[in-house]
Amino acid sequence: LFWNRRYGPAALADGAIIADLAPAGVVVSESLAGFLFEPSSLARDGRPLQVFSAFRRRAASLPPPSPPQARPNALPPPVEGLEGETLDQFGLLPRGQDWTTGLAAAWAPGEAGAHRRLQAFLDGELRHYEVQRDRPALASTSQLSPHLRFGEISPHRVLAEASRAEASGGAGKFAAELNWREFAWHVFAHRPDLATRNLRSEFDSFPWQEADPSTLRAWRRGMTGYPVVDAGMRQLWRTGWMHNRARMICASFLTKHLLIDWRIGEAWFWDTLVDADPANNPFNWQWVAGSGFDAQPYFRIFNPVLQGERFDPDGTYVRAWVPELARLPARFVHSPWKAPPMILAAAGIRLGETYPEPIVDHASARRRALAAFAATRDGRSAPPGGMSG
């Protein structure tokens, strides 16, 4: 038997299958697929590296990843007498209401679609990648993550093609982002409980708040009253994808403004992202929450207004996904509650009716989060603290 090596809990299941087949003389050959480096390698004393820069240095010391193989001219004939199954037999098509319209419009699944997407990126966005990759309104990222996740294109192919386009600029930074993907899988190969347990044990005592259903619903539906958060969450629901900067803002808002456990957010992203995988999704959530390896400092709490003003200065991203605010001037589009009544009326906005008031006050939420993180760090109980909307 031949199959691609899996990691995490799936690796344990595969090991059991191998053990069951051995008495019958069946040998299993596993291959590395979907990664530049074997995820379980690069460890130190059997433990995963915990800092990305150390991982990248270790990877750079290895022989370069092998180039992609040429497409075969022919495939060997199937084994005689071996019956196959059709896709219809798996019952994969949705039943009932079809909610995939937005996904179908946004993506072209399959190998051909993946290669078209790569070529479009190399011909256009790559040259601006380093300076524009944090602008969610711009088509400045590769959007290859779903194709990589489902094996529709190899990272070897992506890296090789990007390296050949190095003269256009941006390839170095793009390669670093591919290494972050490798780092997440490296951690997952050693920590199969990545989606359920904090990598940093001190967060086991963090005082997460019970997730109020209405508050959680507002976050999921993009109705928090913070336009850049709402734009990201609506983009996610409509297309199954969200720009990386928006992912960080939305995840930070849930874990630090609302103090809702990162695992709840991770589960929602797992259900809604077309590129969610068992390594990157929980790794990135733990990175934002502060409980992961090489995580952002606990005291770094994104201000959603300032994040919007910095990375979506003219409000193009917000207007695309939060059309209620489309007629609002740019200086108020990330903080509509600051707009004078006449401006709101001219834009057709009635706060609390056509668009929600903020569900939480940023300054109050920041103070409460800092107190909770400091108490966790010092081994104390966090003081209670309410927040006004």
GROMACS .gro file of C-alpha atoms in nm:
model
  389
    1LEU     CA    1   0.000   0.000   0.000
    2PHE     CA    2   0.110   0.355  -0.070
    3TRP     CA    3  -0.019   0.666   0.098
    4ASN     CA    4   0.086   1.013   0.201
    5ARG     CA    5   0.205   1.046   0.558
    6ARG     CA    6  -0.036   1.210   0.800
    7TYR     CA    7   0.024   1.382   1.133
    8GLY     CA    8  -0.146   1.440   1.466
    9PRO     CA    9  -0.427   1.203   1.568
   10ALA     CA   10  -0.450   1.077   1.208
   11ALA     CA   11  -0.093   0.946   1.236
   12LEU     CA   12  -0.195   0.729   1.531
   13ALA     CA   13  -0.482   0.582   1.329
   14ASP     CA   14  -0.248   0.511   1.039
   15GLY     CA   15  -0.002   0.343   1.274
   16ALA     CA   16  -0.276   0.110   1.394
   17ILE     CA   17  -0.363   0.018   1.035
   18ILE     CA   18   0.002  -0.056   0.957
   19ALA     CA   19   0.024  -0.279   1.263
   20ASP     CA   20  -0.295  -0.465   1.166
   21LEU     CA   21  -0.169  -0.527   0.812
   22ALA     CA   22   0.179  -0.644   0.909
   23PRO     CA   23   0.083  -1.004   1.003
   24ALA     CA   24  -0.063  -1.045   0.653
   25GLY     CA   25   0.266  -0.939   0.499
   26VAL     CA   26   0.124  -0.612   0.368
   27VAL     CA   27   0.387  -0.338   0.367
   28VAL     CA   28   0.286   0.028   0.374
   29SER     CA   29   0.505   0.287   0.203
   30GLU     CA   30   0.447   0.643   0.326
   31SER     CA   31   0.545   0.950   0.125
   32LEU     CA   32   0.602   1.312   0.221
   33ALA     CA   33   0.342   1.522   0.043
   34GLY     CA   34   0.228   1.878   0.083
   35PHE     CA   35   0.534   2.006   0.268
   36LEU     CA   36   0.880   2.135   0.192
   37PHE     CA   37   1.030   1.954   0.492
   38GLU     CA   38   0.927   1.653   0.696
   39PRO     CA   39   0.718   1.816   0.975
   40SER     CA   40   0.844   1.582   1.246
   41SER     CA   41   1.206   1.663   1.165
   42LEU     CA   42   1.397   1.977   1.265
   43ALA     CA   43   1.321   1.900   1.629
   44ARG     CA   44   1.565   1.961   1.910
   45ASP     CA   45   1.608   1.669   2.152
   46GLY     CA   46   1.281   1.525   2.030
   47ARG     CA   47   1.087   1.842   2.107
   48PRO     CA   48   0.948   2.092   1.858
   49LEU     CA   49   1.122   2.423   1.807
   50GLN     CA   50   0.927   2.700   1.974
   51VAL     CA   51   1.059   3.007   1.792
   52PHE     CA   52   1.001   3.067   1.423
   53SER     CA   53   1.340   3.226   1.360
   54ALA     CA   54   1.513   2.915   1.501
   55PHE     CA   55   1.295   2.692   1.285
   56ARG     CA   56   1.374   2.895   0.975
   57ARG     CA   57   1.748   2.884   1.046
   58ARG     CA   58   1.734   2.507   1.095
   59ALA     CA   59   1.540   2.467   0.770
   60ALA     CA   60   1.788   2.689   0.585
   61SER     CA   61   2.074   2.463   0.700
   62LEU     CA   62   1.920   2.163   0.523
   63PRO     CA   63   1.957   2.082   0.155
   64PRO     CA   64   1.708   2.290  -0.044
   65PRO     CA   65   1.366   2.137  -0.109
   66SER     CA   66   1.360   1.915  -0.413
   67PRO     CA   67   1.228   2.075  -0.731
   68PRO     CA   68   0.882   1.972  -0.850
   69GLN     CA   69   0.872   1.669  -1.073
   70ALA     CA   70   0.767   1.695  -1.434
   71ARG     CA   71   0.415   1.592  -1.521
   72PRO     CA   72   0.408   1.224  -1.627
   73ASN     CA   73   0.323   1.149  -1.989
   74ALA     CA   74   0.123   0.840  -1.896
   75LEU     CA   75  -0.013   0.659  -1.594
   76PRO     CA   76   0.024   0.286  -1.534
   77PRO     CA   77  -0.290   0.084  -1.604
   78PRO     CA   78  -0.507  -0.001  -1.304
   79VAL     CA   79  -0.479  -0.339  -1.140
   80GLU     CA   80  -0.712  -0.586  -1.307
   81GLY     CA   81  -1.009  -0.689  -1.104
   82LEU     CA   82  -0.983  -0.395  -0.865
   83GLU     CA   83  -1.320  -0.227  -0.836
   84GLY     CA   84  -1.344   0.145  -0.777
   85GLU     CA   85  -1.611   0.372  -0.638
   86THR     CA   86  -1.778   0.674  -0.790
   87LEU     CA   87  -1.804   1.012  -0.621
   88ASP     CA   88  -2.182   0.973  -0.610
   89GLN     CA   89  -2.141   0.674  -0.380
   90PHE     CA   90  -1.981   0.894  -0.114
   91GLY     CA   91  -2.288   1.118  -0.083
   92LEU     CA   92  -2.084   1.437  -0.076
   93LEU     CA   93  -2.336   1.670  -0.239
   94PRO     CA   94  -2.525   1.895   0.007
   95ARG     CA   95  -2.883   1.813   0.094
   96GLY     CA   96  -3.143   2.079   0.162
   97GLN     CA   97  -3.058   2.446   0.133
   98ASP     CA   98  -2.748   2.516  -0.075
   99TRP     CA   99  -2.539   2.774   0.114
  100THR     CA  100  -2.232   2.738  -0.108
  101THR     CA  101  -2.318   3.001  -0.371
  102GLY     CA  102  -2.063   3.251  -0.240
  103LEU     CA  103  -1.794   2.986  -0.218
  104ALA     CA  104  -1.857   2.864  -0.571
  105ALA     CA  105  -1.828   3.219  -0.704
  106ALA     CA  106  -1.500   3.282  -0.518
  107TRP     CA  107  -1.304   2.965  -0.589
  108ALA     CA  108  -1.202   2.736  -0.874
  109PRO     CA  109  -1.119   2.407  -0.699
  110GLY     CA  110  -0.883   2.157  -0.852
  111GLU     CA  111  -0.533   2.141  -0.993
  112ALA     CA  112  -0.609   2.356  -1.297
  113GLY     CA  113  -0.763   2.628  -1.082
  114ALA     CA  114  -0.466   2.616  -0.845
  115HIS     CA  115  -0.217   2.663  -1.127
  116ARG     CA  116  -0.418   2.950  -1.275
  117ARG     CA  117  -0.425   3.117  -0.936
  118LEU     CA  118  -0.048   3.074  -0.894
  119GLN     CA  119   0.024   3.216  -1.238
  120ALA     CA  120  -0.200   3.516  -1.175
  121PHE     CA  121  -0.016   3.581  -0.849
  122LEU     CA  122   0.325   3.556  -1.013
  123ASP     CA  123   0.221   3.784  -1.298
  124GLY     CA  124   0.068   4.047  -1.073
  125GLU     CA  125   0.052   4.057  -0.695
  126LEU     CA  126   0.392   3.904  -0.617
  127ARG     CA  127   0.586   4.216  -0.712
  128HIS     CA  128   0.384   4.418  -0.459
  129TYR     CA  129   0.349   4.143  -0.199
  130GLU     CA  130   0.589   4.273   0.065
  131VAL     CA  131   0.437   4.622   0.084
  132GLN     CA  132   0.071   4.545   0.015
  133ARG     CA  133   0.012   4.206   0.178
  134ASP     CA  134  -0.151   4.363   0.487
  135ARG     CA  135  -0.411   4.558   0.286
  136PRO     CA  136  -0.731   4.349   0.290
  137ALA     CA  137  -0.899   4.556   0.019
  138LEU     CA  138  -0.627   4.472  -0.231
  139ALA     CA  139  -0.579   4.145  -0.417
  140SER     CA  140  -0.227   4.139  -0.278
  141THR     CA  141  -0.197   3.784  -0.143
  142SER     CA  142  -0.168   3.457  -0.330
  143GLN     CA  143  -0.498   3.304  -0.209
  144LEU     CA  144  -0.334   2.967  -0.263
  145SER     CA  145  -0.404   2.844   0.090
  146PRO     CA  146  -0.713   2.635  -0.002
  147HIS     CA  147  -0.525   2.473  -0.290
  148LEU     CA  148  -0.227   2.394  -0.068
  149ARG     CA  149  -0.454   2.264   0.204
  150PHE     CA  150  -0.621   2.008  -0.027
  151GLY     CA  151  -0.308   1.909  -0.215
  152GLU     CA  152  -0.418   2.068  -0.543
  153ILE     CA  153  -0.076   2.226  -0.580
  154SER     CA  154   0.256   2.143  -0.418
  155PRO     CA  155   0.452   2.392  -0.206
  156HIS     CA  156   0.755   2.275  -0.404
  157ARG     CA  157   0.588   2.405  -0.720
  158VAL     CA  158   0.483   2.729  -0.553
  159LEU     CA  159   0.829   2.797  -0.410
  160ALA     CA  160   1.008   2.707  -0.733
  161GLU     CA  161   0.787   2.930  -0.947
  162ALA     CA  162   0.807   3.219  -0.699
  163SER     CA  163   1.186   3.189  -0.682
  164ARG     CA  164   1.208   3.207  -1.060
  165ALA     CA  165   1.007   3.529  -1.042
  166GLU     CA  166   1.242   3.675  -0.777
  167ALA     CA  167   1.346   3.958  -1.010
  168SER     CA  168   0.999   4.105  -0.972
  169GLY     CA  169   1.046   4.137  -0.594
  170GLY     CA  170   0.834   3.998  -0.309
  171ALA     CA  171   0.942   3.635  -0.340
  172GLY     CA  172   1.158   3.642  -0.027
  173LYS     CA  173   0.875   3.756   0.198
  174PHE     CA  174   0.636   3.516   0.032
  175ALA     CA  175   0.877   3.226   0.095
  176ALA     CA  176   0.890   3.326   0.462
  177GLU     CA  177   0.512   3.292   0.480
  178LEU     CA  178   0.538   2.942   0.334
  179ASN     CA  179   0.783   2.866   0.615
  180TRP     CA  180   0.525   2.977   0.873
  181ARG     CA  181   0.297   2.710   0.729
  182GLU     CA  182   0.577   2.455   0.767
  183PHE     CA  183   0.638   2.572   1.125
  184ALA     CA  184   0.274   2.517   1.219
  185TRP     CA  185   0.283   2.160   1.088
  186HIS     CA  186   0.616   2.102   1.263
  187VAL     CA  187   0.450   2.195   1.593
  188PHE     CA  188   0.140   1.988   1.515
  189ALA     CA  189   0.350   1.679   1.438
  190HIS     CA  190   0.484   1.696   1.794
  191ARG     CA  191   0.170   1.834   1.961
  192PRO     CA  192  -0.133   1.653   1.817
  193ASP     CA  193  -0.345   1.821   2.086
  194LEU     CA  194  -0.276   2.162   1.929
  195ALA     CA  195  -0.647   2.239   1.882
  196THR     CA  196  -0.745   2.153   2.239
  197ARG     CA  197  -0.457   2.241   2.474
  198ASN     CA  198  -0.258   2.556   2.533
  199LEU     CA  199   0.101   2.529   2.418
  200ARG     CA  200   0.195   2.755   2.710
  201SER     CA  201   0.067   2.588   3.025
  202GLU     CA  202   0.029   2.913   3.219
  203PHE     CA  203  -0.275   2.984   3.002
  204ASP     CA  204  -0.450   2.684   3.153
  205SER     CA  205  -0.560   2.914   3.435
  206PHE     CA  206  -0.659   3.206   3.213
  207PRO     CA  207  -1.002   3.343   3.316
  208TRP     CA  208  -1.190   3.307   2.988
  209GLN     CA  209  -1.543   3.438   3.009
  210GLU     CA  210  -1.844   3.219   2.942
  211ALA     CA  211  -1.944   3.284   2.582
  212ASP     CA  212  -2.270   3.477   2.590
  213PRO     CA  213  -2.477   3.347   2.296
  214SER     CA  214  -2.581   3.691   2.173
  215THR     CA  215  -2.224   3.824   2.191
  216LEU     CA  216  -2.084   3.521   2.012
  217ARG     CA  217  -2.357   3.548   1.749
  218ALA     CA  218  -2.269   3.914   1.689
  219TRP     CA  219  -1.906   3.819   1.628
  220ARG     CA  220  -1.992   3.529   1.399
  221ARG     CA  221  -2.236   3.732   1.192
  222GLY     CA  222  -2.023   4.044   1.165
  223MET     CA  223  -2.246   4.260   1.382
  224THR     CA  224  -2.002   4.377   1.652
  225GLY     CA  225  -2.025   4.747   1.566
  226TYR     CA  226  -1.656   4.755   1.473
  227PRO     CA  227  -1.656   4.783   1.092
  228VAL     CA  228  -1.325   4.612   1.013
  229VAL     CA  229  -1.416   4.316   1.238
  230ASP     CA  230  -1.758   4.291   1.079
  231ALA     CA  231  -1.613   4.312   0.728
  232GLY     CA  232  -1.379   4.023   0.799
  233MET     CA  233  -1.643   3.801   0.953
  234ARG     CA  234  -1.886   3.866   0.668
  235GLN     CA  235  -1.618   3.796   0.409
  236LEU     CA  236  -1.554   3.466   0.587
  237TRP     CA  237  -1.920   3.365   0.581
  238ARG     CA  238  -1.975   3.465   0.219
  239THR     CA  239  -1.656   3.326   0.064
  240GLY     CA  240  -1.506   3.079   0.312
  241TRP     CA  241  -1.192   3.289   0.329
  242MET     CA  242  -1.063   3.597   0.506
  243HIS     CA  243  -0.758   3.814   0.449
  244ASN     CA  244  -0.482   3.731   0.698
  245ARG     CA  245  -0.475   4.079   0.853
  246ALA     CA  246  -0.849   4.059   0.907
  247ARG     CA  247  -0.809   3.712   1.061
  248MET     CA  248  -0.569   3.852   1.319
  249ILE     CA  249  -0.800   4.146   1.397
  250CYS     CA  250  -1.108   3.925   1.432
  251ALA     CA  251  -0.928   3.664   1.642
  252SER     CA  252  -0.779   3.930   1.867
  253PHE     CA  253  -1.121   4.088   1.913
  254LEU     CA  254  -1.275   3.759   2.026
  255THR     CA  255  -0.996   3.656   2.262
  256LYS     CA  256  -0.896   3.995   2.402
  257HIS     CA  257  -1.193   4.228   2.371
  258LEU     CA  258  -1.450   3.962   2.457
  259LEU     CA  259  -1.221   3.724   2.654
  260ILE     CA  260  -1.378   3.426   2.480
  261ASP     CA  261  -1.166   3.111   2.469
  262TRP     CA  262  -0.960   3.082   2.151
  263ARG     CA  263  -1.086   2.726   2.105
  264ILE     CA  264  -1.436   2.858   2.037
  265GLY     CA  265  -1.304   3.086   1.766
  266GLU     CA  266  -1.086   2.810   1.624
  267ALA     CA  267  -1.388   2.582   1.596
  268TRP     CA  268  -1.584   2.849   1.406
  269PHE     CA  269  -1.300   2.907   1.164
  270TRP     CA  270  -1.266   2.530   1.120
  271ASP     CA  271  -1.632   2.513   1.018
  272THR     CA  272  -1.624   2.812   0.783
  273LEU     CA  273  -1.277   2.848   0.627
  274VAL     CA  274  -1.211   2.667   0.300
  275ASP     CA  275  -0.841   2.654   0.391
  276ALA     CA  276  -0.873   2.540   0.754
  277ASP     CA  277  -0.633   2.260   0.838
  278PRO     CA  278  -0.556   2.087   1.170
  279ALA     CA  279  -0.220   2.262   1.208
  280ASN     CA  280  -0.239   2.620   1.086
  281ASN     CA  281  -0.585   2.699   1.218
  282PRO     CA  282  -0.519   2.621   1.588
  283PHE     CA  283  -0.157   2.736   1.563
  284ASN     CA  284  -0.264   3.080   1.443
  285TRP     CA  285  -0.538   3.110   1.704
  286GLN     CA  286  -0.293   3.027   1.981
  287TRP     CA  287  -0.049   3.277   1.831
  288VAL     CA  288  -0.305   3.557   1.852
  289ALA     CA  289  -0.436   3.455   2.195
  290GLY     CA  290  -0.084   3.447   2.339
  291SER     CA  291  -0.096   3.082   2.442
  292GLY     CA  292   0.111   2.951   2.152
  293PHE     CA  293   0.475   2.925   2.054
  294ASP     CA  294   0.640   3.248   1.941
  295ALA     CA  295   0.306   3.418   2.009
  296GLN     CA  296   0.246   3.788   2.001
  297PRO     CA  297   0.286   3.946   2.349
  298TYR     CA  298  -0.022   3.928   2.569
  299PHE     CA  299  -0.024   4.306   2.602
  300ARG     CA  300  -0.056   4.353   2.225
  301ILE     CA  301  -0.427   4.415   2.191
  302PHE     CA  302  -0.535   4.530   1.848
  303ASN     CA  303  -0.741   4.848   1.845
  304PRO     CA  304  -0.993   4.763   1.570
  305VAL     CA  305  -1.043   5.129   1.483
  306LEU     CA  306  -0.672   5.200   1.441
  307GLN     CA  307  -0.621   4.871   1.257
  308GLY     CA  308  -0.893   4.967   1.014
  309GLU     CA  309  -0.757   5.317   0.963
  310ARG     CA  310  -0.407   5.185   0.905
  311PHE     CA  311  -0.475   4.893   0.673
  312ASP     CA  312  -0.800   5.008   0.510
  313PRO     CA  313  -0.748   5.385   0.512
  314ASP     CA  314  -1.016   5.475   0.258
  315GLY     CA  315  -1.263   5.215   0.385
  316THR     CA  316  -1.277   5.016   0.062
  317TYR     CA  317  -1.269   4.680   0.242
  318VAL     CA  318  -1.538   4.784   0.490
  319ARG     CA  319  -1.765   4.922   0.218
  320ALA     CA  320  -1.733   4.600   0.019
  321TRP     CA  321  -1.855   4.379   0.302
  322VAL     CA  322  -2.055   4.618   0.523
  323PRO     CA  323  -2.269   4.799   0.265
  324GLU     CA  324  -2.469   4.975   0.537
  325LEU     CA  325  -2.166   5.202   0.579
  326ALA     CA  326  -2.093   5.252   0.208
  327ARG     CA  327  -2.201   5.619   0.204
  328LEU     CA  328  -2.013   5.716   0.518
  329PRO     CA  329  -1.709   5.945   0.469
  330ALA     CA  330  -1.372   5.775   0.507
  331ARG     CA  331  -1.287   5.959   0.829
  332PHE     CA  332  -1.585   5.795   1.002
  333VAL     CA  333  -1.609   5.460   0.826
  334HIS     CA  334  -1.408   5.279   1.096
  335SER     CA  335  -1.582   5.456   1.387
  336PRO     CA  336  -1.935   5.545   1.275
  337TRP     CA  337  -2.039   5.629   1.632
  338LYS     CA  338  -1.813   5.933   1.611
  339ALA     CA  339  -1.994   6.073   1.308
  340PRO     CA  340  -2.225   6.374   1.371
  341PRO     CA  341  -2.599   6.301   1.343
  342MET     CA  342  -2.624   6.493   1.014
  343ILE     CA  343  -2.347   6.282   0.858
  344LEU     CA  344  -2.513   5.960   0.974
  345ALA     CA  345  -2.850   6.073   0.842
  346ALA     CA  346  -2.702   6.166   0.504
  347ALA     CA  347  -2.545   5.820   0.485
  348GLY     CA  348  -2.874   5.651   0.574
  349ILE     CA  349  -2.738   5.514   0.901
  350ARG     CA  350  -2.931   5.479   1.226
  351LEU     CA  351  -2.694   5.337   1.485
  352GLY     CA  352  -2.854   5.055   1.676
  353GLU     CA  353  -3.098   4.994   1.390
  354THR     CA  354  -2.935   4.980   1.046
  355TYR     CA  355  -2.591   4.914   1.198
  356PRO     CA  356  -2.513   4.812   1.557
  357GLU     CA  357  -2.351   5.019   1.825
  358PRO     CA  358  -2.018   4.868   1.941
  359ILE     CA  359  -2.090   4.564   2.156
  360VAL     CA  360  -1.794   4.650   2.379
  361ASP     CA  361  -1.599   4.964   2.463
  362HIS     CA  362  -1.240   4.930   2.343
  363ALA     CA  363  -1.074   5.111   2.634
  364SER     CA  364  -1.267   4.912   2.896
  365ALA     CA  365  -1.204   4.585   2.717
  366ARG     CA  366  -0.834   4.659   2.691
  367ARG     CA  367  -0.804   4.729   3.064
  368ARG     CA  368  -0.990   4.410   3.151
  369ALA     CA  369  -0.778   4.199   2.916
  370LEU     CA  370  -0.452   4.342   3.048
  371ALA     CA  371  -0.562   4.270   3.405
  372ALA     CA  372  -0.653   3.912   3.312
  373PHE     CA  373  -0.325   3.850   3.129
  374ALA     CA  374  -0.119   4.005   3.408
  375ALA     CA  375  -0.296   3.795   3.670
  376THR     CA  376  -0.236   3.480   3.468
  377ARG     CA  377   0.130   3.565   3.429
  378ASP     CA  378   0.169   3.629   3.802
  379GLY     CA  379  -0.043   3.332   3.911
  380ARG     CA  380  -0.317   3.549   4.063
  381SER     CA  381  -0.693   3.557   4.020
  382ALA     CA  382  -0.807   3.817   3.771
  383PRO     CA  383  -1.021   4.095   3.918
  384PRO     CA  384  -1.378   4.109   3.796
  385GLY     CA  385  -1.452   4.382   3.549
  386GLY     CA  386  -1.750   4.473   3.338
  387MET     CA  387  -1.751   4.647   3.007
  388SER     CA  388  -1.988   4.906   2.877
  389GLY     CA  389  -2.094   4.909   2.514
   0.00000   0.00000   0.00000
